[in-house]
mmCIF file of C-alpha atoms in Angstrom:
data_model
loop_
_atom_site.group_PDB
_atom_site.id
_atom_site.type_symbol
_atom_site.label_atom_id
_atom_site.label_comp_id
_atom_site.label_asym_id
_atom_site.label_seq_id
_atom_site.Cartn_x
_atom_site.Cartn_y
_atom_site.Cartn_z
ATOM 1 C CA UNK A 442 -59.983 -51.174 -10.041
ATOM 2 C CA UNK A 443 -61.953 -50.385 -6.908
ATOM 3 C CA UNK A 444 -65.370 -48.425 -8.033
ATOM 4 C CA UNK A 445 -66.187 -47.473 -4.358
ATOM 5 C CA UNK A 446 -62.837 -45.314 -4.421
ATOM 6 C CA UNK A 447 -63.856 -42.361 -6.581
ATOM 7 C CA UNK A 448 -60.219 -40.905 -6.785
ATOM 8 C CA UNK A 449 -59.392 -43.561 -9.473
ATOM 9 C CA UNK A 450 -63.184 -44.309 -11.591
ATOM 10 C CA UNK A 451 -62.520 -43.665 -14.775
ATOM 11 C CA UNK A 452 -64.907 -42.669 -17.061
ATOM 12 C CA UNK A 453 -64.545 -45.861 -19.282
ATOM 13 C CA UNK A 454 -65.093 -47.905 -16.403
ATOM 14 C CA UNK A 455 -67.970 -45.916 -15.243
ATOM 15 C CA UNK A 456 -69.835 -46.308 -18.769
ATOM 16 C CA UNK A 457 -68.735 -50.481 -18.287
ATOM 17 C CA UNK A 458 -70.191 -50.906 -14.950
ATOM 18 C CA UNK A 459 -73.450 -48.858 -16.431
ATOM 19 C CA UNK A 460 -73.900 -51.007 -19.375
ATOM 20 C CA UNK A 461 -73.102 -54.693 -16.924
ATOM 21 C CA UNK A 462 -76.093 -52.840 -14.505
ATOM 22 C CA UNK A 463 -78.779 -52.406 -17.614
ATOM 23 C CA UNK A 464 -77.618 -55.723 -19.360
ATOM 24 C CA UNK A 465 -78.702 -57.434 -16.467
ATOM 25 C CA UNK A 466 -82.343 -55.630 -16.023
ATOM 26 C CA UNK A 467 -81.173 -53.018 -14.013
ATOM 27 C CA UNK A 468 -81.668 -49.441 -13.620
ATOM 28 C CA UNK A 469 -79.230 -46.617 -13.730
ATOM 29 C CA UNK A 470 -78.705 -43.010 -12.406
ATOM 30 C CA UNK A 471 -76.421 -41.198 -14.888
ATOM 31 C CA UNK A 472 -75.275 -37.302 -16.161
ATOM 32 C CA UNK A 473 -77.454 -36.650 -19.603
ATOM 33 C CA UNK A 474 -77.379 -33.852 -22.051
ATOM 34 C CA UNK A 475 -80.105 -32.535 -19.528
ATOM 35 C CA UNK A 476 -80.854 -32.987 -15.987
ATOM 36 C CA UNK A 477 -79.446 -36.097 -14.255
ATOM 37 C CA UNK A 478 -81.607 -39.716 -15.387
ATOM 38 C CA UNK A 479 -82.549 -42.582 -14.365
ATOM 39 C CA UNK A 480 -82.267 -44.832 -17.045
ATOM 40 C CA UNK A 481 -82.369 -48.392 -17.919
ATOM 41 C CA UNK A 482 -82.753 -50.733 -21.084
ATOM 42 C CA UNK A 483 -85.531 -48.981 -23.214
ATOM 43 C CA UNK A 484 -86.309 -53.107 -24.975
ATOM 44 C CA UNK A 485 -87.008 -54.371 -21.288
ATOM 45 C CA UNK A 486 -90.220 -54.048 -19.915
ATOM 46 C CA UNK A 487 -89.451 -55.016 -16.760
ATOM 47 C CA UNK A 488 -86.774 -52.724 -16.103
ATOM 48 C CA UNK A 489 -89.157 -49.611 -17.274
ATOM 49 C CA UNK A 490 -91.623 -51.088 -14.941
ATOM 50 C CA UNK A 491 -89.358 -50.081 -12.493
ATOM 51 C CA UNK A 492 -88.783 -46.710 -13.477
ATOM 52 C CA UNK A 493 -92.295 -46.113 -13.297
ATOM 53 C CA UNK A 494 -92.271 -47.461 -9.638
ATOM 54 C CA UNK A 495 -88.821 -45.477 -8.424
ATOM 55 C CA UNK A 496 -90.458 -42.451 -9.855
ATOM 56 C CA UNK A 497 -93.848 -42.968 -8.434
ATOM 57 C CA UNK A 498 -94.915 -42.241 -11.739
ATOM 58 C CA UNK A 499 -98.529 -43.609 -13.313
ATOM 59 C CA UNK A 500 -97.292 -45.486 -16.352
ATOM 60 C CA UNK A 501 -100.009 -43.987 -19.085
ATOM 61 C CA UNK A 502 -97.203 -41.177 -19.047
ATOM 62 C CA UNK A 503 -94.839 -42.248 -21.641
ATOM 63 C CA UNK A 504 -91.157 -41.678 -20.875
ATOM 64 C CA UNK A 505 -88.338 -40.629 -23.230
ATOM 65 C CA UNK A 506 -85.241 -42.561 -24.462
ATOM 66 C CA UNK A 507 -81.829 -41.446 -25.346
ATOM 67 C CA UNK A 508 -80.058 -42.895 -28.612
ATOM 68 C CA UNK A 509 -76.819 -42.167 -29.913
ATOM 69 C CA UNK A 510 -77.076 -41.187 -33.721
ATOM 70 C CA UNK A 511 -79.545 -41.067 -36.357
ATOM 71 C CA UNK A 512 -78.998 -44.809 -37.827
ATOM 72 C CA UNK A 513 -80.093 -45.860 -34.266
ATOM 73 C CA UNK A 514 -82.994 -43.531 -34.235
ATOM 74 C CA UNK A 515 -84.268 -45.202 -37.100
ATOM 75 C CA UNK A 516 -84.252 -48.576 -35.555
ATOM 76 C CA UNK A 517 -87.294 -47.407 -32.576
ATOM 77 C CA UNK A 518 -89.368 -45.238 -35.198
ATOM 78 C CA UNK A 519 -91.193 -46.789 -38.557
ATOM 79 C CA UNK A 520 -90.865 -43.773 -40.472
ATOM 80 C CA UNK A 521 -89.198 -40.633 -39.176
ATOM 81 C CA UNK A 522 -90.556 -38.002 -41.125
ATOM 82 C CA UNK A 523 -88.228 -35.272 -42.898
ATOM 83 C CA UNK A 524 -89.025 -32.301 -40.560
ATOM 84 C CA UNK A 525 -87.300 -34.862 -38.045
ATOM 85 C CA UNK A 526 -84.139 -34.257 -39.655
ATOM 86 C CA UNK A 527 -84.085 -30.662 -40.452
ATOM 87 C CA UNK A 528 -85.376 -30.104 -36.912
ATOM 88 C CA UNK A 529 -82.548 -32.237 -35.384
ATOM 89 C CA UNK A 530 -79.957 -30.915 -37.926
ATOM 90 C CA UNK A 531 -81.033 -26.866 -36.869
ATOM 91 C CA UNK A 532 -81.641 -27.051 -33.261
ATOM 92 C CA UNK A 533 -78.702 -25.869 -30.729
ATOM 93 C CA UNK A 534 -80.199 -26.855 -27.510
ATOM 94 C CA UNK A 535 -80.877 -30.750 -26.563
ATOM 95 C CA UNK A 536 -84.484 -31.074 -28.134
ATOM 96 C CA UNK A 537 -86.636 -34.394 -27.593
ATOM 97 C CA UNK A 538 -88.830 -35.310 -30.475
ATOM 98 C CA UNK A 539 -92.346 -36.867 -30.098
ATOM 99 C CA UNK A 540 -92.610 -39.163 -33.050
ATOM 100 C CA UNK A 541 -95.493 -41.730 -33.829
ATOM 101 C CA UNK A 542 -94.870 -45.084 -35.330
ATOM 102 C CA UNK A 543 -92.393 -46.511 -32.614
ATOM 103 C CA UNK A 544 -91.168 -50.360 -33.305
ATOM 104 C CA UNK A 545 -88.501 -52.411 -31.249
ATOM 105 C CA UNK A 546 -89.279 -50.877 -27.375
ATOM 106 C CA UNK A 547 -90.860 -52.015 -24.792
ATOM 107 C CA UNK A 548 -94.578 -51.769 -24.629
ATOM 108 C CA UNK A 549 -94.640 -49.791 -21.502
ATOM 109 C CA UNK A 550 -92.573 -47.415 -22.545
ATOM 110 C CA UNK A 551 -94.485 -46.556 -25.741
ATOM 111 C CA UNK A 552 -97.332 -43.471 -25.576
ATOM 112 C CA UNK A 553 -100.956 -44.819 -26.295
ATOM 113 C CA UNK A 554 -100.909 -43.414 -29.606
ATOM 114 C CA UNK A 555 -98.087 -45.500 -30.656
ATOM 115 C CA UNK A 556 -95.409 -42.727 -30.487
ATOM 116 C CA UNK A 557 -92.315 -42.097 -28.493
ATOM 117 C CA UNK A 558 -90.150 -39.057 -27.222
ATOM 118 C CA UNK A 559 -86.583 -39.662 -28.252
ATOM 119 C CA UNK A 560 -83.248 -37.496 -28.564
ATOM 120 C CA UNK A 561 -79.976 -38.106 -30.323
ATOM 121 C CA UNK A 562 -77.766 -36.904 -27.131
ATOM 122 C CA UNK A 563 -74.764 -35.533 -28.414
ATOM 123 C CA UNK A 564 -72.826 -34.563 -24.911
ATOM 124 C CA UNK A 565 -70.131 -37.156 -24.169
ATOM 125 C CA UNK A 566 -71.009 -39.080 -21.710
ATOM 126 C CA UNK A 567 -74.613 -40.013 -22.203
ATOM 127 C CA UNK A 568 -73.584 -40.030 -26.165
ATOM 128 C CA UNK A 569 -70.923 -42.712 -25.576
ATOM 129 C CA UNK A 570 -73.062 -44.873 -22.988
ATOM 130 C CA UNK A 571 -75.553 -45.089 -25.879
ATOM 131 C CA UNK A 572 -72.986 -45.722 -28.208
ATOM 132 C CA UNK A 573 -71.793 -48.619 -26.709
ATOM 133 C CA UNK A 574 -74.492 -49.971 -24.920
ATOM 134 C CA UNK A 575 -75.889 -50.106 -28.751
ATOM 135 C CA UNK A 576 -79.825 -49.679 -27.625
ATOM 136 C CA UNK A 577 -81.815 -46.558 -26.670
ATOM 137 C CA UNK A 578 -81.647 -45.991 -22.901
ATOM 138 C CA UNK A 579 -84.740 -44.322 -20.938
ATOM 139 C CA UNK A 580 -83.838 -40.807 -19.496
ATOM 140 C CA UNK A 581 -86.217 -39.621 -17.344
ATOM 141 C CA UNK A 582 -85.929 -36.930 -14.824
ATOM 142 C CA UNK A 583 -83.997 -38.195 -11.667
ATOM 143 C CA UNK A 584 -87.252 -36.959 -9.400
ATOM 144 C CA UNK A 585 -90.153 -38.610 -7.884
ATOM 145 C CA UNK A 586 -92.862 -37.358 -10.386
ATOM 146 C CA UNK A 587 -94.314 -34.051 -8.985
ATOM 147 C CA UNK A 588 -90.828 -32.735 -7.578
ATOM 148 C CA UNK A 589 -88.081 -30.480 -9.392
ATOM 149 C CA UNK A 590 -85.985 -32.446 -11.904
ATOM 150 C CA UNK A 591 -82.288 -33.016 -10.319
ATOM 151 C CA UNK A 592 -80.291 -30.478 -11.925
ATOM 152 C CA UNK A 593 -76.807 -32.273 -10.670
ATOM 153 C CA UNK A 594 -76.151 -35.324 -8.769
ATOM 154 C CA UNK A 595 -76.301 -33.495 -5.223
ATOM 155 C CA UNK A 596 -79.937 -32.877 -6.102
ATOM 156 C CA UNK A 597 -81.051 -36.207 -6.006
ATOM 157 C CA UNK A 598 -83.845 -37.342 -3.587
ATOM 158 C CA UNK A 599 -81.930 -39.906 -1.453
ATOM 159 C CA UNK A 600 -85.354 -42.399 -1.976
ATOM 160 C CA UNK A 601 -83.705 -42.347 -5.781
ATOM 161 C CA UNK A 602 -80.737 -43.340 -4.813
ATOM 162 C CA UNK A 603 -81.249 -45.967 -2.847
ATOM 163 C CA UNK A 604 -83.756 -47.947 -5.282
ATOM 164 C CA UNK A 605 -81.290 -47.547 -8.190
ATOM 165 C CA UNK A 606 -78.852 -50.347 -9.132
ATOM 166 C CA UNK A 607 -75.474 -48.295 -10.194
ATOM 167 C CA UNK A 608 -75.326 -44.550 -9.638
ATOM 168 C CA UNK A 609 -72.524 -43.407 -12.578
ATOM 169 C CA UNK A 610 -69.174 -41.405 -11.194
ATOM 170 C CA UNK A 611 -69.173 -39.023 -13.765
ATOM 171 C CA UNK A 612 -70.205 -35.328 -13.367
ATOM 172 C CA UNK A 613 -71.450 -35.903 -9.579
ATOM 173 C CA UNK A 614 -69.033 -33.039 -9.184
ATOM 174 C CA UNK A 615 -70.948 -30.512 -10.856
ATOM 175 C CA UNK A 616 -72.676 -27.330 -9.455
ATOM 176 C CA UNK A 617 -73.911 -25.925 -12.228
ATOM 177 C CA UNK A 618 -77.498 -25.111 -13.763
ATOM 178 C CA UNK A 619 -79.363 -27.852 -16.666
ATOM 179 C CA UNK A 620 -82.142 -27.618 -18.318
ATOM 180 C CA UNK A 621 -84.297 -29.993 -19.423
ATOM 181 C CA UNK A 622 -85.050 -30.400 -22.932
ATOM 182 C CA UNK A 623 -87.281 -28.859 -25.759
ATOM 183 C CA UNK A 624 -90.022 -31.394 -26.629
ATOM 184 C CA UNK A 625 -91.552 -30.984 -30.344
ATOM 185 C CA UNK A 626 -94.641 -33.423 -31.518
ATOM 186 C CA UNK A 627 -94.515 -34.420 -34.918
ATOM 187 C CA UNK A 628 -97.000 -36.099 -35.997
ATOM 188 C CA UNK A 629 -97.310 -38.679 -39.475
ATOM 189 C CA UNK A 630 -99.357 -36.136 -40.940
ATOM 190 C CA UNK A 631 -96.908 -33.184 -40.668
ATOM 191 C CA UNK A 632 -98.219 -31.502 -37.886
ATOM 192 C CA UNK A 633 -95.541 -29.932 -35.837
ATOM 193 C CA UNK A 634 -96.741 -29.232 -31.940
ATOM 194 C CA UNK A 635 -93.742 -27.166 -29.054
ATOM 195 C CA UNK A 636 -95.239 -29.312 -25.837
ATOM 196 C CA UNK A 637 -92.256 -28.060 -24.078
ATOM 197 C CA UNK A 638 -89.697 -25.156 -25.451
#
């Protein structure tokens, strides 16, 4: 299989060449449950380094990471609390949670309080690149910082694209509007804070 001809990239070979591009340090552009990503291994410090640096983004800004299910949540947080769940379990549009107490990610990804935005992604393709890539992935806005977030793939600034290691197949089709997602602060004591609705 050829993945420069796009007629015949399938979406299972799209998710493999994703997961080979992140294995080895690199950083991906890919179709979330949002706005388009770019994304990388969320344990590697290195590779969020160079988020930071394709975004143009000052690195005391914390970014957010995509999982795939709540088991896997519970690896990158020490103690979810219970409005977690009943927040995750009630919400109907892709919601990121800020949670403190996160374990197992890389330092520079982590806020200075020790906490870390993370969503269980539950649209396919993201949901099954997480699934089998069997980590959290970053997912941050496919924008320099400052600019509109890339609502499909034809909105990506070409500086993006050409500082990325694999751009994924799927969904560059789309012309259609995305939103990005509800962020909610919890914090350890219960308090529950809408940053973004």
């Amino acid at each position: 299989m050829h993945p420069q001809n796009q007629n015949i990239m399938t979406q299972e070979q799209d998710i493999k060449n994703a997961i080979e591009a992140m294995r080895k340090g690199g950083v991906i552009l890919y179709p979330t449950d949002t706005v388009w990503g770019i994304g990388c291994d969320a344990t590697n410090a290195e590779a969020v380094k160079r988020v930071y640096e394709i975004k143009q983004r000052d690195d005391s800004k914390a970014l957010i990471c995509l999982v795939d299910s709540d088991a896997r949540l519970q690896r990158y947080v020490r103690n979810v609390p219970d409005v977690a769940w009943q927040l995750i379990d009630c919400v109907d549009k892709p919601t990121t949670l800020i949670l403190d107490g996160a374990v197992n990610l890389a330092p520079n990804l982590i806020a200075e309080d020790g906490s870390i935005g993370i969503r269980i992604t539950k649209e396919a393709f993201s949901h099954e690149l997480c699934f089998r890539f069997q980590k959290a992935i970053v997912s941050t806005s496919a924008n320099i910082s400052g600019e509109p977030a890339a609502q499909n793939y034809r909105d990506i600034d070409p500086r993006i694209l050409e500082q990325v290691d694999y751009v994924c197949w799927t969904r560059r089709q789309e012309h259609q509007p995305h939103q990005p997602s509800s962020i909610i602060k919890l914090s350890a004591d219960g308090q529950v804070v809408i940053i973004r609705k």
